[in-house]
Coordinates of C-alpha atoms in Angstrom, one line a residue:
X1 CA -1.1 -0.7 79.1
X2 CA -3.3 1.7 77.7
X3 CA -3.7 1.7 73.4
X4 CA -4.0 5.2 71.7
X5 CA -7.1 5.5 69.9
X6 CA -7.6 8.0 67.3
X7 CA -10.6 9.9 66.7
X8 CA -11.1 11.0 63.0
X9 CA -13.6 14.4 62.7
X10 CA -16.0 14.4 60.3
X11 CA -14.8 16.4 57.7
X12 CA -11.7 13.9 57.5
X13 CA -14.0 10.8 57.9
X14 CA -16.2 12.2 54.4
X15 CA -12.9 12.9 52.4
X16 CA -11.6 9.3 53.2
X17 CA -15.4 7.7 52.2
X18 CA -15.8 9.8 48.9
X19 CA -12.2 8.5 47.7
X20 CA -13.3 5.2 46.7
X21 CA -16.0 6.0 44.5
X22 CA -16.2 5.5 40.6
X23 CA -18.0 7.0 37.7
X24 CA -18.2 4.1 35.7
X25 CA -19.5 4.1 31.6
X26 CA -23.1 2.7 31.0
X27 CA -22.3 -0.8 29.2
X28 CA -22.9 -0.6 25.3
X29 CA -26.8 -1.7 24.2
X30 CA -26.7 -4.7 22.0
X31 CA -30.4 -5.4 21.4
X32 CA -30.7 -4.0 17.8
X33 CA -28.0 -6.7 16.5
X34 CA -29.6 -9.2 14.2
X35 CA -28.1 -13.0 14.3
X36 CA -28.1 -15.1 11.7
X37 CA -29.2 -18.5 11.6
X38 CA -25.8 -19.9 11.5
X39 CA -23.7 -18.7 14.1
X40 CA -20.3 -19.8 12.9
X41 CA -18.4 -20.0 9.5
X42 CA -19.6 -22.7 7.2
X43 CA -17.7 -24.9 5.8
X44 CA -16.3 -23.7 2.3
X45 CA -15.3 -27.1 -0.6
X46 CA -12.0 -27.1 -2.1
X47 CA -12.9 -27.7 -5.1
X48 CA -16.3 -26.1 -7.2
X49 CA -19.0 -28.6 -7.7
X50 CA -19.5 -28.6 -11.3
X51 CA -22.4 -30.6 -13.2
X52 CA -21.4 -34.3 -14.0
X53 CA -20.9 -33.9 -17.6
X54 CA -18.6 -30.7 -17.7
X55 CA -15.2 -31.0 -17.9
X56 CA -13.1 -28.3 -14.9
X57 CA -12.3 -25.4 -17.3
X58 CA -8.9 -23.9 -17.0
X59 CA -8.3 -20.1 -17.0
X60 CA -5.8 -16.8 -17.7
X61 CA -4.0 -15.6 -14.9
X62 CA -6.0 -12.6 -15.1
X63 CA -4.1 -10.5 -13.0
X64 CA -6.6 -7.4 -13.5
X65 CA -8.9 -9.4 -10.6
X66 CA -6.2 -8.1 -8.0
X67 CA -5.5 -4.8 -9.2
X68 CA -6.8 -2.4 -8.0
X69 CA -9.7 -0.9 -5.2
X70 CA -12.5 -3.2 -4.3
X71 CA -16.0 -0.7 -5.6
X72 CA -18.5 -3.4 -4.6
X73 CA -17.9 -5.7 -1.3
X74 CA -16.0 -2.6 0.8
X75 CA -18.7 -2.2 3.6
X76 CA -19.8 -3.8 6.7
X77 CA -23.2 -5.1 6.2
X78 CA -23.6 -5.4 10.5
X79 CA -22.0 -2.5 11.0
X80 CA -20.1 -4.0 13.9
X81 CA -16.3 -5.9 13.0
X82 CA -14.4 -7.7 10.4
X83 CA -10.9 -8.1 8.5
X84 CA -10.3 -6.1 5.4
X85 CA -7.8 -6.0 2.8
X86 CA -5.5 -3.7 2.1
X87 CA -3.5 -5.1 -1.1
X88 CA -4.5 -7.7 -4.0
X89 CA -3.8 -11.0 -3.7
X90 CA -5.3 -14.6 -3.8
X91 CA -6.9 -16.8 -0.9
X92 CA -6.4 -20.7 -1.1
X93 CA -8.4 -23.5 0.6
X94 CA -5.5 -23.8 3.4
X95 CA -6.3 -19.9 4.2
X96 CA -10.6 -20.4 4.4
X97 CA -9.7 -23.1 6.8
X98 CA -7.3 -21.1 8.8
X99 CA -9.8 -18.6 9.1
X100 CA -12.7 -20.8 9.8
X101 CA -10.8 -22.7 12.6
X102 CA -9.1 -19.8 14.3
X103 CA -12.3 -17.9 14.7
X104 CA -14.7 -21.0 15.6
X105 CA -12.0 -21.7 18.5
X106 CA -11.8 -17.7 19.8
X107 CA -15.5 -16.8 19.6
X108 CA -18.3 -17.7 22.2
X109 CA -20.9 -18.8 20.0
X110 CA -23.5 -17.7 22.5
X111 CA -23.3 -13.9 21.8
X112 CA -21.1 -13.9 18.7
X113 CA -21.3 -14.7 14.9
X114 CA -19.4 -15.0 11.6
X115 CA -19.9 -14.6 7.9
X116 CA -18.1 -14.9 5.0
X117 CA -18.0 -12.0 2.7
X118 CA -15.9 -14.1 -0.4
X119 CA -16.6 -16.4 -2.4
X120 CA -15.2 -19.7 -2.3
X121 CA -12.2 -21.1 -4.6
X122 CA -13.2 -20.7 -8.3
X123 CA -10.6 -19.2 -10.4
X124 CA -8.6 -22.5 -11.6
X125 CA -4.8 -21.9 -11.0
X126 CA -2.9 -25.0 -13.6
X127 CA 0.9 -26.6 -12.9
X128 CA 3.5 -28.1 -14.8
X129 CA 4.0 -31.9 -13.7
X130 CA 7.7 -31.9 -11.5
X131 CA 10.1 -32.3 -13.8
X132 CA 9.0 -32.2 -17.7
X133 CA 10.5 -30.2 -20.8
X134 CA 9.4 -27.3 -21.4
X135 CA 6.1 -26.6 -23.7
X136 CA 3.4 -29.5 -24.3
X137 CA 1.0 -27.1 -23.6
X138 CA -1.3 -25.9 -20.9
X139 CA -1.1 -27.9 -17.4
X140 CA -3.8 -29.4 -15.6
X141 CA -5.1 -28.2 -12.7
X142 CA -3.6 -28.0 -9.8
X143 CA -5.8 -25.7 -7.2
X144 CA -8.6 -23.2 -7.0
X145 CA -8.2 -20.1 -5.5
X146 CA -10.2 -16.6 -5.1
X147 CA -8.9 -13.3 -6.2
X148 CA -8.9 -10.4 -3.3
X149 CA -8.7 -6.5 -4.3
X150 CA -7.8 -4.0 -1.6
X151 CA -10.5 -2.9 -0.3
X152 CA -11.8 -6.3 0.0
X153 CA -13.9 -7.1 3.3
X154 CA -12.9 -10.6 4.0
X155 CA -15.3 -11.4 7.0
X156 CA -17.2 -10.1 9.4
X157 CA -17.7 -11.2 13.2
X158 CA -20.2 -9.9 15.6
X159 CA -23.0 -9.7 18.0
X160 CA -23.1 -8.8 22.1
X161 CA -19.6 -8.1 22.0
X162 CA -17.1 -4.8 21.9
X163 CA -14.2 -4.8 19.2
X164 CA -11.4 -5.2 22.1
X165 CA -12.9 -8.7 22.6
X166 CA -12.6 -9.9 18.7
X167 CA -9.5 -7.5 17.8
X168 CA -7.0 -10.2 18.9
X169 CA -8.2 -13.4 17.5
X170 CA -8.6 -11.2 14.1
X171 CA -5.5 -9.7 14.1
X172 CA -4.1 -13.2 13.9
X173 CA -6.1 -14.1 11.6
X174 CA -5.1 -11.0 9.6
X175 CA -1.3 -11.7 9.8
X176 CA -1.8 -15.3 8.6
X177 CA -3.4 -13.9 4.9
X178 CA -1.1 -13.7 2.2
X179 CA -1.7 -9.8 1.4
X180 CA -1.9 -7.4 4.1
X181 CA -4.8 -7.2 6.0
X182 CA -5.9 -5.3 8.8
X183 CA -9.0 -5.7 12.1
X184 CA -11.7 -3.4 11.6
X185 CA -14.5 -1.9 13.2
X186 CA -16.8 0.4 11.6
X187 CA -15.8 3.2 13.5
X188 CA -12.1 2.7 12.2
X189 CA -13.7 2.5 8.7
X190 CA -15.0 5.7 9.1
X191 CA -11.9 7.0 10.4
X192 CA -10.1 6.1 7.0
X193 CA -12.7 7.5 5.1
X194 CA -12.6 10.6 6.4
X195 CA -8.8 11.0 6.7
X196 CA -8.7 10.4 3.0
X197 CA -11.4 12.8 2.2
X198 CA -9.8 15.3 4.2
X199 CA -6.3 14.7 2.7
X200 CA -7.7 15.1 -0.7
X201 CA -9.2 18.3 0.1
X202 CA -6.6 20.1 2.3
X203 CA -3.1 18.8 0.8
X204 CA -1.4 22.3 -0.3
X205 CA 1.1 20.7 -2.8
X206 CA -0.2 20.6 -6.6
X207 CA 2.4 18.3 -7.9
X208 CA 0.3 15.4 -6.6
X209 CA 0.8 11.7 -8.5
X210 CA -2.7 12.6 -10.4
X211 CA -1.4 16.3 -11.4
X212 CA 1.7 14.3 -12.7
X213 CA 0.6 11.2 -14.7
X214 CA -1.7 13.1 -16.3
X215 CA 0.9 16.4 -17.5
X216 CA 3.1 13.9 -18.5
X217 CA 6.1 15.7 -16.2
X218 CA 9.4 13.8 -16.6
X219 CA 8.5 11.6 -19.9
X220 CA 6.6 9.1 -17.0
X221 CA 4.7 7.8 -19.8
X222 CA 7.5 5.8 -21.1
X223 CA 8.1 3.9 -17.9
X224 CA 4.3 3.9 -16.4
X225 CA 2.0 0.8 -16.8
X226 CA -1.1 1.2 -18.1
X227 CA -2.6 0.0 -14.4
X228 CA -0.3 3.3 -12.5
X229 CA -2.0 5.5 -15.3
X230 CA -5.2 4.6 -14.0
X231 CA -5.2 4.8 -10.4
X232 CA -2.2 7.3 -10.6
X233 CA 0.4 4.5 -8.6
X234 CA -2.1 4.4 -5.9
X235 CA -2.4 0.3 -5.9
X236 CA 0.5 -1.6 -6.6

């Protein structure tokens, strides 16, 4: 028995070699990332440490804190990743700890870090004791809580990482917030801001909510609040 042996030419021998070879991305540089001196998220109390001799205030609702766009705290200071806002609402203690413990579980703390970008629980929120009348005045307090504008970056997460590795363990995080929330990465952020910029300046209709509110078209000034009369219905 005699076994056929094949013998492949050159030309069909350098086609065959050249088919497994890759053109593969240079890896991102991380060496201009900063990190801070504390790698994860601290620790944030449930209650504000006031001085021994002052009484806890209590407060308004003062709704106005959640209205409308964030103007201050609506930038990534790293440049890198984080969750942001996109409606008003409050944060409790239960939601810093959520936070805290779902990213401190899902981050390597060898090439990755954490900040907060909120303040902790001050704004006093008071209750009624379970079942009295009605009246009796102001209740005490029952928790403290932080008001959130949209807009709002909530935290930020980075270091020698690429947003697909952080996008998942954030956008848990971000579905667990009691406002709607969205992962970010700069790039993204610049995305929005120039899809809005660009909306503004090519949209050919002229009946915008702006044009309308301010003609007064349709008596909408006997239904409007004063909050949709100032940022034209854009936050709710």
């Amino acid at each position: 028995m005699f076994s056929k042996i094949t013998i492949l030419k050159p030309q069909r021998l350098l086609t065959i070699q050249s088919n497994g070879i890759k053109n593969f991305k240079a890896p991102p540089n991380f060496d201009h990332i900063q990190f801070p001196e504390r790698a994860k998220l601290k620790f944030i109390e449930k209650v504000p440490q006031l001085p021994p001799a002052i009484k806890a205030p209590k407060m308004q609702k003062k709704l106005r804190l959640m209205r409308g766009p964030e103007d201050v705290h609506n930038f990534l200071l790293h440049k890198q990743y984080g969750i942001m806002a996109l409606g008003g609402g409050r944060l409790k203690w239960g939601h810093y700890e959520m936070m805290r413990l779902t990213i401190g579980r899902n981050m390597d703390t060898n090439r990755m870090f954490a900040l907060w970008r909120i303040d902790s629980p001050w704004q006093p929120v008071t209750k009624q004791g379970q079942g009295q009348r009605m009246g009796g005045g102001k209740g005490a307090i029952d928790h403290y809580c932080t008001p959130i504008r949209a807009g709002r970056i909530i935290l930020e997460v980075g270091g020698k990482c690429e947003f697909k590795e952080v996008k998942d363990f954030l956008d848990d995080v971000a579905a667990k917030l009691p406002f709607k929330a969205m992962a970010i990465s700069q790039e993204i952020l610049d995305k929005m801001k120039e899809k809005e910029k660009w909306e503004e300046e090519n949209n050919q209709n002229k009946y915008t909510m702006k044009y309308i509110i301010q003609n007064n078209l349709g008596g909408c000034y006997r239904w409007l609040s004063p909050t949709d009369m100032k940022y034209f219905c854009k936050y709710v």
